[in-house]
């Protein structure tokens, strides 16, 4: 078996994870503070990277199904934490059904339908389905919140899956899988980098009204680290030239930050700390993919505009 | 066998469609005699509590349910008794001759775990009603059996009374320390009510009306 560039990229990710785990072990053996959460977080990373790698290596169909499941879990988490109306049970059911349909367009490479199904058809259909119960108290809030959840958890995330089915280009043999790996790796790495820089050097708060732990030092340190990593990895798995690699290396960390604080604002409004308890040490699945809800569609259209 | 296969499917469905957030799972007794006491919002309550138990123990875990509902037709009766493992309780009026809890006494004597819903009926989803005092008779008669309160939230949203459409929601299952018999039935019921109200305040649940 010959190793392709994306295989080397995956090996690199596992190597990085192993190195980070050794570091965490060393910290937890030395530190007198409670580091249970840090250890749990690291363990959860192993599971997440394993699931992702497995899906990725098995093939396109399995990967699309895994992204559909991620959307399902995220939407379920969202519907479970926001106020909903009993009268809208059926509407929620329709919203869930949009997931297999949306991911079928992905699987089918049907870009036209993929791009309009949720923002046009579901957008128009959900209010109609809701008014059938003839309960107008809270109608606006219900329709607004349900549509936003569907956009965030399903429409946005499905863009990551759509990257996967993009064909190879003259500049890069890695094609869609390479782009997906680039996006997901940099988005998640950026989360960790911003967190780590913030923990080590964080001083000046960046947006205390929404997220009191976020600092300028964390944000800028994360952006710089991700930027460098984007320049280094882009030639391996993407068709980007240097300028585009640099642009993507800024787009991903900045959009990731905005996605993160957007979900923070939602949680603060609802008065919850985590969106769920699915991933030990991290919280819910929405806590983990909050950045991806912003980076996936933006990175997808960036790539599509310049290369497809 | 049939029961194990049935609950294996239930376990998978519960984990995939609903998703459970269980706090203090280790307090759930799987060896009897013991009594698990839960609030009642949905048909899913029994399914979920059974799904939390190890498959190998299922034959010793007995949900207690209304005879008039679950044993109303021969088919339902067969399914309730052999697959769900239900112990029927006659909730009918004053003209009954024998003790309605007879089946429960027998099961506890045999060292089984009972699952009891002292609200009596599922009622309005996600709203607790007063507790029926049958459980205090059981606790008095079997003071050595721990009584474990379990508060669930979300199952009534996923499948409320009168609906057949299951809508996925993450559900919370909060398990409390076991209660022991102190010698007074009224005091016991008050304490149980208090335990439930403390459990229900453990988290801010999303409004649902």
mmCIF file of N, CA and C in Angstrom, chain A residues 69 72-74 76-77 79-87 89-90 92-93 96 137 141 270-272 277-278, chain B residues 15-21 124-125 156-161 163 165-170 204 206-209:
data_model
loop_
_atom_site.group_PDB
_atom_site.id
_atom_site.type_symbol
_atom_site.label_atom_id
_atom_site.label_comp_id
_atom_site.label_asym_id
_atom_site.label_seq_id
_atom_site.Cartn_x
_atom_site.Cartn_y
_atom_site.Cartn_z
ATOM 1 N N UNK A 69 -24.846 12.111 11.452
ATOM 2 C CA UNK A 69 -25.062 11.786 12.862
ATOM 3 C C UNK A 69 -24.631 12.933 13.767
ATOM 4 N N UNK A 72 -27.328 15.365 13.700
ATOM 5 C CA UNK A 72 -28.470 14.883 14.477
ATOM 6 C C UNK A 72 -28.250 15.110 15.976
ATOM 7 N N UNK A 73 -27.056 14.727 16.455
ATOM 8 C CA UNK A 73 -26.756 14.904 17.880
ATOM 9 C C UNK A 73 -26.775 16.385 18.253
ATOM 10 N N UNK A 74 -26.215 17.221 17.376
ATOM 11 C CA UNK A 74 -26.156 18.655 17.670
ATOM 12 C C UNK A 74 -27.566 19.243 17.696
ATOM 13 N N UNK A 76 -30.347 17.687 18.266
ATOM 14 C CA UNK A 76 -31.068 17.138 19.423
ATOM 15 C C UNK A 76 -30.653 17.890 20.691
ATOM 16 N N UNK A 77 -29.358 18.177 20.777
ATOM 17 C CA UNK A 77 -28.870 18.935 21.926
ATOM 18 C C UNK A 77 -29.499 20.327 21.953
ATOM 19 N N UNK A 79 -32.368 21.373 20.483
ATOM 20 C CA UNK A 79 -33.797 21.303 20.805
ATOM 21 C C UNK A 79 -34.038 20.960 22.270
ATOM 22 N N UNK A 80 -33.091 20.233 22.886
ATOM 23 C CA UNK A 80 -33.276 19.856 24.282
ATOM 24 C C UNK A 80 -32.976 21.007 25.229
ATOM 25 N N UNK A 81 -32.174 21.973 24.783
ATOM 26 C CA UNK A 81 -31.817 23.036 25.737
ATOM 27 C C UNK A 81 -32.600 24.331 25.542
ATOM 28 N N UNK A 82 -33.254 24.503 24.381
ATOM 29 C CA UNK A 82 -34.028 25.734 24.195
ATOM 30 C C UNK A 82 -35.484 25.510 24.634
ATOM 31 N N UNK A 83 -36.204 26.603 24.934
ATOM 32 C CA UNK A 83 -37.636 26.449 25.220
ATOM 33 C C UNK A 83 -38.369 26.027 23.945
ATOM 34 N N UNK A 84 -39.211 25.007 24.066
ATOM 35 C CA UNK A 84 -40.009 24.591 22.910
ATOM 36 C C UNK A 84 -41.472 24.475 23.337
ATOM 37 N N UNK A 85 -42.354 24.370 22.341
ATOM 38 C CA UNK A 85 -43.779 24.255 22.652
ATOM 39 C C UNK A 85 -44.251 22.828 22.365
ATOM 40 N N UNK A 86 -45.137 22.352 23.214
ATOM 41 C CA UNK A 86 -45.687 21.020 23.001
ATOM 42 C C UNK A 86 -46.387 20.962 21.643
ATOM 43 N N UNK A 87 -47.028 22.089 21.257
ATOM 44 C CA UNK A 87 -47.753 22.126 19.990
ATOM 45 C C UNK A 87 -46.827 21.921 18.793
ATOM 46 N N UNK A 89 -44.332 19.705 18.506
ATOM 47 C CA UNK A 89 -43.640 18.406 18.469
ATOM 48 C C UNK A 89 -43.494 17.910 17.035
ATOM 49 N N UNK A 90 -44.563 18.051 16.267
ATOM 50 C CA UNK A 90 -44.548 17.594 14.881
ATOM 51 C C UNK A 90 -43.546 18.416 14.042
ATOM 52 N N UNK A 92 -40.831 19.837 15.129
ATOM 53 C CA UNK A 92 -39.497 19.353 15.482
ATOM 54 C C UNK A 92 -39.188 18.064 14.726
ATOM 55 N N UNK A 93 -40.178 17.222 14.626
ATOM 56 C CA UNK A 93 -40.004 15.963 13.907
ATOM 57 C C UNK A 93 -39.625 16.235 12.446
ATOM 58 N N UNK A 96 -36.040 17.317 12.204
ATOM 59 C CA UNK A 96 -35.116 16.178 12.253
ATOM 60 C C UNK A 96 -35.056 15.468 10.902
ATOM 61 N N UNK A 137 -49.645 31.779 20.219
ATOM 62 C CA UNK A 137 -48.825 32.242 21.345
ATOM 63 C C UNK A 137 -47.426 31.658 21.231
ATOM 64 N N UNK A 141 -41.325 33.156 18.212
ATOM 65 C CA UNK A 141 -40.155 32.621 18.902
ATOM 66 C C UNK A 141 -39.879 31.188 18.445
ATOM 67 N N UNK A 270 -29.446 31.172 27.709
ATOM 68 C CA UNK A 270 -30.247 30.084 28.275
ATOM 69 C C UNK A 270 -29.863 29.772 29.716
ATOM 70 N N UNK A 271 -28.729 30.342 30.172
ATOM 71 C CA UNK A 271 -28.290 30.086 31.541
ATOM 72 C C UNK A 271 -27.711 28.699 31.753
ATOM 73 N N UNK A 272 -27.067 28.132 30.711
ATOM 74 C CA UNK A 272 -26.425 26.829 30.891
ATOM 75 C C UNK A 272 -24.926 26.967 30.665
ATOM 76 N N UNK A 277 -23.730 16.737 27.789
ATOM 77 C CA UNK A 277 -22.714 16.010 28.568
ATOM 78 C C UNK A 277 -22.233 14.793 27.789
ATOM 79 N N UNK A 278 -22.282 14.903 26.464
ATOM 80 C CA UNK A 278 -21.964 13.757 25.618
ATOM 81 C C UNK A 278 -20.468 13.457 25.585
ATOM 82 N N UNK B 15 -30.508 4.819 23.429
ATOM 83 C CA UNK B 15 -29.221 5.501 23.334
ATOM 84 C C UNK B 15 -29.129 6.368 22.086
ATOM 85 N N UNK B 16 -29.660 5.867 20.973
ATOM 86 C CA UNK B 16 -29.516 6.585 19.718
ATOM 87 C C UNK B 16 -30.564 7.696 19.559
ATOM 88 N N UNK B 17 -31.836 7.343 19.748
ATOM 89 C CA UNK B 17 -32.891 8.328 19.498
ATOM 90 C C UNK B 17 -32.994 9.362 20.618
ATOM 91 N N UNK B 18 -32.833 8.891 21.863
ATOM 92 C CA UNK B 18 -32.992 9.843 22.953
ATOM 93 C C UNK B 18 -31.646 10.369 23.423
ATOM 94 N N UNK B 19 -30.832 9.488 23.954
ATOM 95 C CA UNK B 19 -29.593 9.958 24.573
ATOM 96 C C UNK B 19 -29.869 10.305 26.012
ATOM 97 N N UNK B 20 -29.162 9.655 26.934
ATOM 98 C CA UNK B 20 -29.445 9.856 28.348
ATOM 99 C C UNK B 20 -28.289 10.547 29.035
ATOM 100 N N UNK B 21 -28.638 11.451 29.931
ATOM 101 C CA UNK B 21 -27.659 12.055 30.813
ATOM 102 C C UNK B 21 -27.956 11.523 32.203
ATOM 103 N N UNK B 124 -50.180 14.902 33.093
ATOM 104 C CA UNK B 124 -49.639 15.932 32.219
ATOM 105 C C UNK B 124 -48.125 15.764 32.156
ATOM 106 N N UNK B 125 -47.528 15.741 30.936
ATOM 107 C CA UNK B 125 -46.094 15.504 30.847
ATOM 108 C C UNK B 125 -45.264 16.564 31.572
ATOM 109 N N UNK B 156 -41.273 12.803 28.887
ATOM 110 C CA UNK B 156 -42.625 13.278 28.586
ATOM 111 C C UNK B 156 -42.642 14.203 27.376
ATOM 112 N N UNK B 157 -41.498 14.858 27.117
ATOM 113 C CA UNK B 157 -41.414 15.684 25.914
ATOM 114 C C UNK B 157 -41.277 14.796 24.684
ATOM 115 N N UNK B 158 -40.521 13.700 24.832
ATOM 116 C CA UNK B 158 -40.260 12.811 23.702
ATOM 117 C C UNK B 158 -41.498 12.001 23.322
ATOM 118 N N UNK B 159 -42.248 11.554 24.325
ATOM 119 C CA UNK B 159 -43.434 10.747 24.031
ATOM 120 C C UNK B 159 -44.474 10.969 25.133
ATOM 121 N N UNK B 160 -45.240 12.074 25.042
ATOM 122 C CA UNK B 160 -46.225 12.336 26.099
ATOM 123 C C UNK B 160 -47.427 11.399 25.983
ATOM 124 N N UNK B 161 -48.209 11.379 27.044
ATOM 125 C CA UNK B 161 -49.435 10.587 27.059
ATOM 126 C C UNK B 161 -50.321 10.996 25.883
ATOM 127 N N UNK B 163 -49.792 10.417 22.691
ATOM 128 C CA UNK B 163 -49.121 10.631 21.411
ATOM 129 C C UNK B 163 -48.399 9.361 20.980
ATOM 130 N N UNK B 165 -46.104 9.687 18.266
ATOM 131 C CA UNK B 165 -44.955 10.174 17.519
ATOM 132 C C UNK B 165 -43.809 10.446 18.484
ATOM 133 N N UNK B 166 -42.726 9.687 18.341
ATOM 134 C CA UNK B 166 -41.583 9.895 19.224
ATOM 135 C C UNK B 166 -40.686 10.992 18.635
ATOM 136 N N UNK B 167 -40.488 12.052 19.392
ATOM 137 C CA UNK B 167 -39.615 13.140 18.952
ATOM 138 C C UNK B 167 -38.360 13.121 19.826
ATOM 139 N N UNK B 168 -37.164 12.992 19.211
ATOM 140 C CA UNK B 168 -35.944 12.856 20.014
ATOM 141 C C UNK B 168 -35.625 14.077 20.885
ATOM 142 N N UNK B 169 -35.311 13.811 22.133
ATOM 143 C CA UNK B 169 -34.783 14.809 23.065
ATOM 144 C C UNK B 169 -33.763 14.101 23.954
ATOM 145 N N UNK B 170 -32.726 14.814 24.364
ATOM 146 C CA UNK B 170 -31.865 14.276 25.405
ATOM 147 C C UNK B 170 -32.654 14.266 26.706
ATOM 148 N N UNK B 204 -31.571 23.395 35.654
ATOM 149 C CA UNK B 204 -32.589 24.273 35.077
ATOM 150 C C UNK B 204 -33.058 23.682 33.755
ATOM 151 N N UNK B 206 -35.148 23.284 30.263
ATOM 152 C CA UNK B 206 -35.703 24.204 29.280
ATOM 153 C C UNK B 206 -37.224 24.211 29.404
ATOM 154 N N UNK B 207 -37.832 25.407 29.390
ATOM 155 C CA UNK B 207 -39.298 25.473 29.500
ATOM 156 C C UNK B 207 -39.978 24.728 28.351
ATOM 157 N N UNK B 208 -41.109 24.139 28.635
ATOM 158 C CA UNK B 208 -41.868 23.383 27.629
ATOM 159 C C UNK B 208 -43.334 23.521 27.989
ATOM 160 N N UNK B 209 -44.100 24.175 27.108
ATOM 161 C CA UNK B 209 -45.512 24.305 27.484
ATOM 162 C C UNK B 209 -46.421 24.010 26.307
#
